[in-house]
PDB file of C-alpha atoms and ligand atoms in Angstrom:
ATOM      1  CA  UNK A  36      98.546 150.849 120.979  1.00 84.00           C
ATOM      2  CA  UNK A  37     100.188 148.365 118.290  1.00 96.00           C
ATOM      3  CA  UNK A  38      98.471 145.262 118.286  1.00 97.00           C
ATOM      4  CA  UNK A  39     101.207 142.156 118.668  1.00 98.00           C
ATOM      5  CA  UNK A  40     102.274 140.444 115.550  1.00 98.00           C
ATOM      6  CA  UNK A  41     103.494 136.792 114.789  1.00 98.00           C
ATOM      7  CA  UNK A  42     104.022 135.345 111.907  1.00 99.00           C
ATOM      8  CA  UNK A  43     105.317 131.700 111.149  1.00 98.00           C
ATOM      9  CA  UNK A  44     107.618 131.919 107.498  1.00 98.00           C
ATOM     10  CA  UNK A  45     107.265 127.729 106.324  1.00 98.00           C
ATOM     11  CA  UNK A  46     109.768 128.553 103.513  1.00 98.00           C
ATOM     12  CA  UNK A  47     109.972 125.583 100.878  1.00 98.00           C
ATOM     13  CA  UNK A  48     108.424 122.984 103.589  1.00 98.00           C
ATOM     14  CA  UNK A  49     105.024 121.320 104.175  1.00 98.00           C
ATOM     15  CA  UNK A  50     103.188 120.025 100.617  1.00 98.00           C
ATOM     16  CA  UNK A  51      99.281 120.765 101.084  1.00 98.00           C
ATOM     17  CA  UNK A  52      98.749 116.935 102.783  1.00 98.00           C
ATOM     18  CA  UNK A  53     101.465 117.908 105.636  1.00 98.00           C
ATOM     19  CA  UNK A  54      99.902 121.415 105.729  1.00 98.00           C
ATOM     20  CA  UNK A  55      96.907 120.211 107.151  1.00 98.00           C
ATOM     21  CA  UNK A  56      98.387 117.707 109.384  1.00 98.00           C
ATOM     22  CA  UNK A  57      99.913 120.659 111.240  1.00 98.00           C
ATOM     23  CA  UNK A  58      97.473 122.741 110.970  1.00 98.00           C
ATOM     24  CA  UNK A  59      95.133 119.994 112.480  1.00 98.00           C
ATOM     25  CA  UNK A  60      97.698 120.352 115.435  1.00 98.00           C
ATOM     26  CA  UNK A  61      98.192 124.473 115.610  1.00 98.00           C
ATOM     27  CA  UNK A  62      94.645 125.248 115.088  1.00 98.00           C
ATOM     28  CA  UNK A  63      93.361 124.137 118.678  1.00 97.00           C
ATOM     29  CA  UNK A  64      96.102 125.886 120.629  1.00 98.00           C
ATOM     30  CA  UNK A  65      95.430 129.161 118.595  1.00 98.00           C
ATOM     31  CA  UNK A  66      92.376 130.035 118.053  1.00 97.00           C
ATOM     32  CA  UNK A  67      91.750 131.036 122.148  1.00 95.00           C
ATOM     33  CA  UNK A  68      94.913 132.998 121.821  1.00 98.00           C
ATOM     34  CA  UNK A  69      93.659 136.891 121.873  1.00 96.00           C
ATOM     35  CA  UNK A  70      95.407 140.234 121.837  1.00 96.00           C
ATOM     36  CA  UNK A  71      98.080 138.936 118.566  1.00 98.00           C
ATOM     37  CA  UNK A  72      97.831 138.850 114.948  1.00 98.00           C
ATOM     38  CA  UNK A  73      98.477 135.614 113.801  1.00 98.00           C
ATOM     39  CA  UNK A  74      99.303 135.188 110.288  1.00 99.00           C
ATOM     40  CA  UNK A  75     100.552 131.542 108.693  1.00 99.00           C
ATOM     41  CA  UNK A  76     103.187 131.681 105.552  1.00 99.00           C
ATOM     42  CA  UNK A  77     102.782 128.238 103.713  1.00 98.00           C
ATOM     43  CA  UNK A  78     104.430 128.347 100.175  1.00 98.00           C
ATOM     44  CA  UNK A  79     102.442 128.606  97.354  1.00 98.00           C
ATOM     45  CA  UNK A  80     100.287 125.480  96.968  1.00 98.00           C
ATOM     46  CA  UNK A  81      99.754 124.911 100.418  1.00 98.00           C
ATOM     47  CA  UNK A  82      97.774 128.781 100.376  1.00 98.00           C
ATOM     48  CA  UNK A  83      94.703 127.169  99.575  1.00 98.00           C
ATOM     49  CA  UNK A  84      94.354 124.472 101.741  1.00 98.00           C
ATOM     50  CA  UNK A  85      95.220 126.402 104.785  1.00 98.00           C
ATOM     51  CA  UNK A  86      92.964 129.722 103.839  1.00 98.00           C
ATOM     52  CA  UNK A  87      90.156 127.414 103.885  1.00 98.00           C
ATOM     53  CA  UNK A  88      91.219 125.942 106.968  1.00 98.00           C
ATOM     54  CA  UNK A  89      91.194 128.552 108.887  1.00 98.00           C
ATOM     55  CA  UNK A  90      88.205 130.231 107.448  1.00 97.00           C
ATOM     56  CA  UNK A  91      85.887 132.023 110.600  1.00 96.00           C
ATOM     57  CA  UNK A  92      88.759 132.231 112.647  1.00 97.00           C
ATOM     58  CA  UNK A  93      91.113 135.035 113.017  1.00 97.00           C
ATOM     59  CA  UNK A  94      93.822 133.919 111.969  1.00 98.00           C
ATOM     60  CA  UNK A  95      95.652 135.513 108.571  1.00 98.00           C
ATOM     61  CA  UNK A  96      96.907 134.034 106.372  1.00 98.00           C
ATOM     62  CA  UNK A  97     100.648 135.307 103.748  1.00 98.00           C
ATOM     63  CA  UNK A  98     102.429 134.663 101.032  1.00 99.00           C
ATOM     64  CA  UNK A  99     106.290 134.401 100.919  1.00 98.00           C
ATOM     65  CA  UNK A 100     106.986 136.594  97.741  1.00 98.00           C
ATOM     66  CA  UNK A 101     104.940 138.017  94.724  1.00 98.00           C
ATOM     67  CA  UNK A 102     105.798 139.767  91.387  1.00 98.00           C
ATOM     68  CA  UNK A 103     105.250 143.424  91.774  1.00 98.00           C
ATOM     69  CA  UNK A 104     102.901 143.415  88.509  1.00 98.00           C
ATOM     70  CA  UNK A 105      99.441 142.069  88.286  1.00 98.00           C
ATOM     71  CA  UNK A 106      99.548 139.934  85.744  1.00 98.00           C
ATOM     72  CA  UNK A 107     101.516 139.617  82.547  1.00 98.00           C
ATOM     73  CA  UNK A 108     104.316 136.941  80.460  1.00 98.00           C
ATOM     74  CA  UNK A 109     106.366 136.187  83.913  1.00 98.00           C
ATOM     75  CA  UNK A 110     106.800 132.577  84.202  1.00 98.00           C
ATOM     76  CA  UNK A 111     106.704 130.810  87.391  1.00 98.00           C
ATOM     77  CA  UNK A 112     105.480 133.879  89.268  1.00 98.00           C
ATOM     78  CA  UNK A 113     102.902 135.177  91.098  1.00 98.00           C
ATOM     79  CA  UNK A 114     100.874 138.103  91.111  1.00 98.00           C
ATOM     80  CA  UNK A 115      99.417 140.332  93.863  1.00 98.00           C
ATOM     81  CA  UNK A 116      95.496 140.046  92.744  1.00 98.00           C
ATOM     82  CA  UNK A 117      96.170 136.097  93.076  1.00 98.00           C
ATOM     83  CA  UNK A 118      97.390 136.138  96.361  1.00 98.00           C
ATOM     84  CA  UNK A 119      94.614 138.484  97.268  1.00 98.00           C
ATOM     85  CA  UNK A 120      91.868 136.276  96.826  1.00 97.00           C
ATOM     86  CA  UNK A 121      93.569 134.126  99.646  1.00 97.00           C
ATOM     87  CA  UNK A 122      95.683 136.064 101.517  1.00 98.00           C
ATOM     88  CA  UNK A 123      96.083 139.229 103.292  1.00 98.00           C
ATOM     89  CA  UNK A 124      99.910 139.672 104.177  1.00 99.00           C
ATOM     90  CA  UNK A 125     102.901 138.459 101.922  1.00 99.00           C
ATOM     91  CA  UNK A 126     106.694 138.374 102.843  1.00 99.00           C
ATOM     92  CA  UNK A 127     108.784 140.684 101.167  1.00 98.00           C
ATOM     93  CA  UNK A 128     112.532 141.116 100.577  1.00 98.00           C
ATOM     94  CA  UNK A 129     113.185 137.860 103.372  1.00 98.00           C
ATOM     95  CA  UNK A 130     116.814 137.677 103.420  1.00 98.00           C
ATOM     96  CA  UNK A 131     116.978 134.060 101.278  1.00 98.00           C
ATOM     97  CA  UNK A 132     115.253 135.945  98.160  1.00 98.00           C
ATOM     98  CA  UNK A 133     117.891 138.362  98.313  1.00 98.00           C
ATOM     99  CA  UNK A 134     120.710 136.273  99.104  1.00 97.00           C
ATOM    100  CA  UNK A 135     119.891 133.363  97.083  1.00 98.00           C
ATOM    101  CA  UNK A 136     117.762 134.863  94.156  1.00 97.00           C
ATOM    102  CA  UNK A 137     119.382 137.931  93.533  1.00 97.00           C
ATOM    103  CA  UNK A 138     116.238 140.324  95.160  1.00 98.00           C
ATOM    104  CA  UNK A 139     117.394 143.987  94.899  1.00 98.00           C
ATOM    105  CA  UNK A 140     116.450 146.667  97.566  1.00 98.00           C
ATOM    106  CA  UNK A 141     114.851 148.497  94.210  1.00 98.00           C
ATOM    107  CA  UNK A 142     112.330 145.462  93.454  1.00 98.00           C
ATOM    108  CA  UNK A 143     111.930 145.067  97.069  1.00 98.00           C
ATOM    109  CA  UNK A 144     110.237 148.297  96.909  1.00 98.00           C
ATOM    110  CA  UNK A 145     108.394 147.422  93.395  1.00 98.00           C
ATOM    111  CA  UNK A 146     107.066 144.514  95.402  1.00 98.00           C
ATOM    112  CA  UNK A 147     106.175 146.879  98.418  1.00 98.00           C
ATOM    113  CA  UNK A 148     104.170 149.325  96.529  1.00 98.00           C
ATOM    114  CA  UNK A 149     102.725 146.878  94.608  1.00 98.00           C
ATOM    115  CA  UNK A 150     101.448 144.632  97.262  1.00 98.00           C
ATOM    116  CA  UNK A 151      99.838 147.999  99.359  1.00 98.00           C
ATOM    117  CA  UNK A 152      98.009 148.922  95.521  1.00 98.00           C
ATOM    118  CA  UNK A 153      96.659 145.223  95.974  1.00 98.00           C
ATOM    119  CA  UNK A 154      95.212 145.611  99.701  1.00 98.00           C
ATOM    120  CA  UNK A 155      97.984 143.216 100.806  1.00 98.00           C
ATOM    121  CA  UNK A 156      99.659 144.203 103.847  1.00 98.00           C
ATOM    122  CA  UNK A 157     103.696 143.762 103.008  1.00 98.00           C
ATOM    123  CA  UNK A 158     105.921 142.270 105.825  1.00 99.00           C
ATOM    124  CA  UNK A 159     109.465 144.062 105.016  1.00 99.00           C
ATOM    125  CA  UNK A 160     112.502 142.147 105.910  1.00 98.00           C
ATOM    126  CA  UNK A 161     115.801 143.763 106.641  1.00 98.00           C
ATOM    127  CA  UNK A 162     118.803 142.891 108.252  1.00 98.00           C
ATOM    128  CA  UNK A 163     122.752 142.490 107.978  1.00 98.00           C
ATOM    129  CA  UNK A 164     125.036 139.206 107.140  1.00 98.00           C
ATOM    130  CA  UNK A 165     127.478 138.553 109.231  1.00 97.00           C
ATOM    131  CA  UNK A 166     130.608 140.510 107.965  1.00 98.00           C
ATOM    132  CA  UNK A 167     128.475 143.337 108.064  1.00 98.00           C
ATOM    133  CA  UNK A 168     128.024 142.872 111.845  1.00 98.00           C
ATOM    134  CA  UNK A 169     131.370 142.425 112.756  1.00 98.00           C
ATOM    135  CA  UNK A 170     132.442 145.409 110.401  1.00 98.00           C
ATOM    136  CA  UNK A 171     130.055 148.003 112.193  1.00 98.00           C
ATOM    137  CA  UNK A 172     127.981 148.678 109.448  1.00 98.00           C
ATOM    138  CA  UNK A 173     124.048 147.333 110.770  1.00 98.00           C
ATOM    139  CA  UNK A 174     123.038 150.780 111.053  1.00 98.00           C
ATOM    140  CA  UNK A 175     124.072 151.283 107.331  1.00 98.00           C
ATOM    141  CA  UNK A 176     122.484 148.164 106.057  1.00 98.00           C
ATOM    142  CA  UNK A 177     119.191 148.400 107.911  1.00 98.00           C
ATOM    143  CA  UNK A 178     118.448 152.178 107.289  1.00 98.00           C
ATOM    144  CA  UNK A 179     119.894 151.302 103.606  1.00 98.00           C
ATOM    145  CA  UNK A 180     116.994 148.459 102.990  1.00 98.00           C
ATOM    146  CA  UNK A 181     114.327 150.245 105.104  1.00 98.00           C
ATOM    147  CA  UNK A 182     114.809 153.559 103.575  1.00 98.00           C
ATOM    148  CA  UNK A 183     114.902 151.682  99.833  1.00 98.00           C
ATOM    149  CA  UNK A 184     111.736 149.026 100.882  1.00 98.00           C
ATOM    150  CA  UNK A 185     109.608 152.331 101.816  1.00 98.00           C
ATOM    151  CA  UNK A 186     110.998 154.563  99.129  1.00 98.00           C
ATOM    152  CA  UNK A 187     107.537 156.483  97.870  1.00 98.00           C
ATOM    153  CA  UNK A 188     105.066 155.001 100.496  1.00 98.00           C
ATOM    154  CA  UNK A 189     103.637 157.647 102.202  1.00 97.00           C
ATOM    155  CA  UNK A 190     102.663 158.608 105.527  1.00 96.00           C
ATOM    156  CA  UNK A 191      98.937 157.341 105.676  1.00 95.00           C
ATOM    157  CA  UNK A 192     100.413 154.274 103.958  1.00 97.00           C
ATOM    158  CA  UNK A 193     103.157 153.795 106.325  1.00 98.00           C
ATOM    159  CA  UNK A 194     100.822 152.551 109.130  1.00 96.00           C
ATOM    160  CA  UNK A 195      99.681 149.262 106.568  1.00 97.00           C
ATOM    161  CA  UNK A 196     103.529 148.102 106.575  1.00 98.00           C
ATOM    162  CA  UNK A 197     105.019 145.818 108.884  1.00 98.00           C
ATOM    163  CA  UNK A 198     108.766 145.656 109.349  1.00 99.00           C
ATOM    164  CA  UNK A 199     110.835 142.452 110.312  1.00 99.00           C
ATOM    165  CA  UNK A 200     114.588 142.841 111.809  1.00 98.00           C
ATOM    166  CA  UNK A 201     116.020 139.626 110.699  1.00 98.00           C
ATOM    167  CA  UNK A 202     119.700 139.641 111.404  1.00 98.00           C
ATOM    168  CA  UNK A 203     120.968 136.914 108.327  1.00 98.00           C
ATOM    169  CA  UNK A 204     123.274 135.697 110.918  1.00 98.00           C
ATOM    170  CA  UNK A 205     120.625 134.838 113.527  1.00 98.00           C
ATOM    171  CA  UNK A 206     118.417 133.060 110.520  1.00 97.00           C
ATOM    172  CA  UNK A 207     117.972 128.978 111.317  1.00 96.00           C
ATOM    173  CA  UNK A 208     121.455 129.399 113.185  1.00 97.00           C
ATOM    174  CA  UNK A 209     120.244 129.015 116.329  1.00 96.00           C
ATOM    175  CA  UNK A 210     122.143 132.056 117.229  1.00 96.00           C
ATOM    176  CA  UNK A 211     119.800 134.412 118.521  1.00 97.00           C
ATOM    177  CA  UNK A 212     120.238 137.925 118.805  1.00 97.00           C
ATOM    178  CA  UNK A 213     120.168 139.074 122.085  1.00 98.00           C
ATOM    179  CA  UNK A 214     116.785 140.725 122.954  1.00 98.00           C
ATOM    180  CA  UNK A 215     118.788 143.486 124.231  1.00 98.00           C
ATOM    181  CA  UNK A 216     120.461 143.755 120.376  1.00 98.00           C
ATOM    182  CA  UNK A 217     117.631 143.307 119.028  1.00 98.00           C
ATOM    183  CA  UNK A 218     115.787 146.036 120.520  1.00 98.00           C
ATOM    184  CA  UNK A 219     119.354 148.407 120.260  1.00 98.00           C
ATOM    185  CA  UNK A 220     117.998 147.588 115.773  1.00 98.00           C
ATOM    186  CA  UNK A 221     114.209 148.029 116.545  1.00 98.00           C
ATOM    187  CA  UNK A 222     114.105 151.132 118.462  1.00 98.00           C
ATOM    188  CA  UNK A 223     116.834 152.529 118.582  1.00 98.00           C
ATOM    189  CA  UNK A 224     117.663 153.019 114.519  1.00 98.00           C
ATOM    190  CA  UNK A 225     114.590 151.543 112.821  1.00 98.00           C
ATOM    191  CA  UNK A 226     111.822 153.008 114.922  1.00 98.00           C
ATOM    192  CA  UNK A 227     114.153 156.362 115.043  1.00 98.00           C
ATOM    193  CA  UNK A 228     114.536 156.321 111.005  1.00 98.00           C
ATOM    194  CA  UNK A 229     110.761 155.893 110.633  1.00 98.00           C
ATOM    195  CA  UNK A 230     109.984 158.746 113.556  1.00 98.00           C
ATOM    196  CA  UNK A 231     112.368 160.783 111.669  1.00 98.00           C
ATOM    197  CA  UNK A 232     110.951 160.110 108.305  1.00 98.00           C
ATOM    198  CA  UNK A 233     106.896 160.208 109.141  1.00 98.00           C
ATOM    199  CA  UNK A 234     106.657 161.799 111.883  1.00 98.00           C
ATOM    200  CA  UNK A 235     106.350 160.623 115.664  1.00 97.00           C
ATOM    201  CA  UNK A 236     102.771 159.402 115.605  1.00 97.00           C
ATOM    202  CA  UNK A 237     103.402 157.333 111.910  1.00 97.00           C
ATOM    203  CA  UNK A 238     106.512 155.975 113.166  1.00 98.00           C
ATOM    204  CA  UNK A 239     104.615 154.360 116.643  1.00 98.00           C
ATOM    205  CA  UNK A 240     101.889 152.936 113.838  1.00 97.00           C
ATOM    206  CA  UNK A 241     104.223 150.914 112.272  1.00 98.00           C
ATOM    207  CA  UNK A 242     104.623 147.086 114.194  1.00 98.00           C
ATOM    208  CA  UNK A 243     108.150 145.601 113.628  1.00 98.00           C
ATOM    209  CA  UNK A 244     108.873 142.231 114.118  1.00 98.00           C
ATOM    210  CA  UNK A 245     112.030 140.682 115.344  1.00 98.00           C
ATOM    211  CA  UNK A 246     113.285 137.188 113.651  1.00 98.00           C
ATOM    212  CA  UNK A 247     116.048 134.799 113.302  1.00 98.00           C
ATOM    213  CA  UNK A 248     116.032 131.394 115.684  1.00 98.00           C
ATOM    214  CA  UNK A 249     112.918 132.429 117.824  1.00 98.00           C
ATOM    215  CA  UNK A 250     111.738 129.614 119.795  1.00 98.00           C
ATOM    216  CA  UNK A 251     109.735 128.881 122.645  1.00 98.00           C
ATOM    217  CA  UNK A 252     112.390 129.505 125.164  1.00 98.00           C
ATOM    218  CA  UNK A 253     113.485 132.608 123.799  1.00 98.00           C
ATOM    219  CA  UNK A 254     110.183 134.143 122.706  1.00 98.00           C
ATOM    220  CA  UNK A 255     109.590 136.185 125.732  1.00 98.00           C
ATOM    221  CA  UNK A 256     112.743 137.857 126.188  1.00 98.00           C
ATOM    222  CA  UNK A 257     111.883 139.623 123.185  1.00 98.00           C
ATOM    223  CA  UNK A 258     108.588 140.554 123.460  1.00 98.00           C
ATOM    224  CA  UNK A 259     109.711 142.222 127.401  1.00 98.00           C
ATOM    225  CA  UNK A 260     110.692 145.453 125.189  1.00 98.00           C
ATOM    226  CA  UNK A 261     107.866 147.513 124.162  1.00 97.00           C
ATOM    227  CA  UNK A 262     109.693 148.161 120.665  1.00 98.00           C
ATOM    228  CA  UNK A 263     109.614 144.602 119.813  1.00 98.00           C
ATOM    229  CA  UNK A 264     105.751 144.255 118.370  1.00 98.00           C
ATOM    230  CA  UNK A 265     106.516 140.399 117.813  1.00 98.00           C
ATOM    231  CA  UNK A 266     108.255 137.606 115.607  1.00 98.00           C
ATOM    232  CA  UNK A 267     108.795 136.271 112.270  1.00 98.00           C
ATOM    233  CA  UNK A 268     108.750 132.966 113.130  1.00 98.00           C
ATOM    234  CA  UNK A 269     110.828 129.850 111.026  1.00 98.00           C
ATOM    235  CA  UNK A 270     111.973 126.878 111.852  1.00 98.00           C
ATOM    236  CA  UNK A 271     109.966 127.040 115.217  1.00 98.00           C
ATOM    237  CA  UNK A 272     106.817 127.731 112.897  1.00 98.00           C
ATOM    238  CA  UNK A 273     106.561 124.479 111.869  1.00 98.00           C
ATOM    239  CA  UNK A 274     106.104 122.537 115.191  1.00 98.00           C
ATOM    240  CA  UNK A 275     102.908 123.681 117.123  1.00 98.00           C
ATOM    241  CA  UNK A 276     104.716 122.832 120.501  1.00 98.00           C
ATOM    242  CA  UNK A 277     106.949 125.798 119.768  1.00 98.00           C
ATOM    243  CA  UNK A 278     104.778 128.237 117.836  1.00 98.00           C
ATOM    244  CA  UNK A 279     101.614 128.117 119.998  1.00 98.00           C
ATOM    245  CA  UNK A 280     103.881 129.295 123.271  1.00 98.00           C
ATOM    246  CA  UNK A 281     105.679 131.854 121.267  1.00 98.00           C
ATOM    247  CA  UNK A 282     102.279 133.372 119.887  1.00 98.00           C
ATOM    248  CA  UNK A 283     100.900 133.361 123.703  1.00 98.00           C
ATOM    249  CA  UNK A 284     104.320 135.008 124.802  1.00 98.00           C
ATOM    250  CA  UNK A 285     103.296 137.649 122.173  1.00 98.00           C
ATOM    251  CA  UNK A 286      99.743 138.588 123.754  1.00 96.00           C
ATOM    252  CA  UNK A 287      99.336 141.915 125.297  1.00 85.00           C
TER     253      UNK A 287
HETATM  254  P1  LIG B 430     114.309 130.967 111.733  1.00 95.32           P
HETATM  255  O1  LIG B 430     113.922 131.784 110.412  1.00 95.32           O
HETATM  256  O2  LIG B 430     113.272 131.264 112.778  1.00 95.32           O
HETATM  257  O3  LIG B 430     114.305 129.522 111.302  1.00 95.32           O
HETATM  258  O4  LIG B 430     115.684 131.444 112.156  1.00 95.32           O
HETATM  259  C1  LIG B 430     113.355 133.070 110.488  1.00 95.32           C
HETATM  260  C2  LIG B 430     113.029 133.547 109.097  1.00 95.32           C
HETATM  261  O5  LIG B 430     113.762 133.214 108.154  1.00 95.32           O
HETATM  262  O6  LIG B 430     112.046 134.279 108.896  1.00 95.32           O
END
């Protein structure tokens, strides 16, 4: 059985002083929280501070991007063996990279390959905009970035990945998709793609996340369909009285 995934994204907020404030209030309402991975995205300076924070519990710690090589004349990145000495997950691919920094499905997959080579387990993100909804075309786009995220990792690889459905119209909108939608994504093209792809038993391996305005109210609806192996988390991330219900709606 998958084990149930959450994962709060920060994005460009929290400096390492306001990281520990909050972690000062998420850290006593999740460490008794069993049966879900837990895994915190601060950006890049705040990695640090919260790794050691957390240190002798369970919960994981990611990264929000990396450069696929690891090292070399890239200024202003980030490479894999760095993030490894404090992290174990990293976002890849998240909608705003691609969107607002030009991140193509091909180094989406540099990234993904790269970050597996390192022992870092890569949190995919796919998902259409909003024209692309209303034109018909989210099978297209999601099998499109899956198939292109995964190109070359294999089937014993497969079961290290961990896929987010983040519909770009749903992101810090406040427009959910409907669990029901949602799960039409998850299981119904994603989970089928994969099965198709790797095989039935690879394909129930791999946990995929659903994201875009989860909150506290919401966060159960989701996690009803067996699909649905939990949330990337944003805006509600950053507020413990919304993350810590939506990681204990995510226990099974
Ligand atoms: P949101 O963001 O929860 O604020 O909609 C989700 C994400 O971008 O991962």
């Amino acid at each position: 059985m998958r084990r149930s995934f959450v994962a709060g994204n920060w994005k460009m907020y929290k400096t390492a002083a306001e990281a520990r404030l909050l972690l000062s209030e998420l850290l006593p309402g999740l460490v008794s929280i069993k049966g879900v991975e837990i895994v915190l995205c601060p950006p890049f300076t705040s990695i640090l501070p919260v790794a050691s924070l957390v240190e002798g519990t369970e919960i994981g710690v990611g990264a929000q991007n990396m450069h696929w090589e690891a090292s070399g004349a890239f200024t202003g990145e980030v490479a894999p063996p760095m993030l490894a000495e404090f992290c174990k997950y990293v976002i890849l691919g998240h909608s705003e990279r691609r969107g607002y920094f030009g991140e193509t499905d091909e180094n989406v997959n540099r990234k993904v390959k790269s970050a597996l080579a390192h022992g870092l387990v890569p949190i995919l993100c796919v998902g259409e905009t909003l024209t692309e909804n209303e034109a018909g075309v989210t099978r297209d786009v999601v099998i499109r970035q899956t198939q292109a995220g995964l190109s070359g990792v294999d089937t014993r690889a497969i079961a290290s990945v961990v896929i987010a459905y983040e519909p770009v119209w749903a992101i810090g909108t406040g427009r959910a998709a409907t669990a029901e939608g949602a799960n039409a994504v998850i299981a119904g093209m994603i989970r089928a793609w994969l099965a198709s792809t790797y095989g039935d038993e690879a394909a129930q391996s791999v946990r995929i996340l659903y994201g875009g305005s989860v909150k506290a109210s919401n966060a159960g609806e989701f996690f009803q369909y067996p699909d649905i192996d939990g949330a990337l988390v944003g805006g509600a991330s950053l507020k413990a009285t919304e993350f810590i219900p939506i990681v204990k709606a995510a226990a099974r």
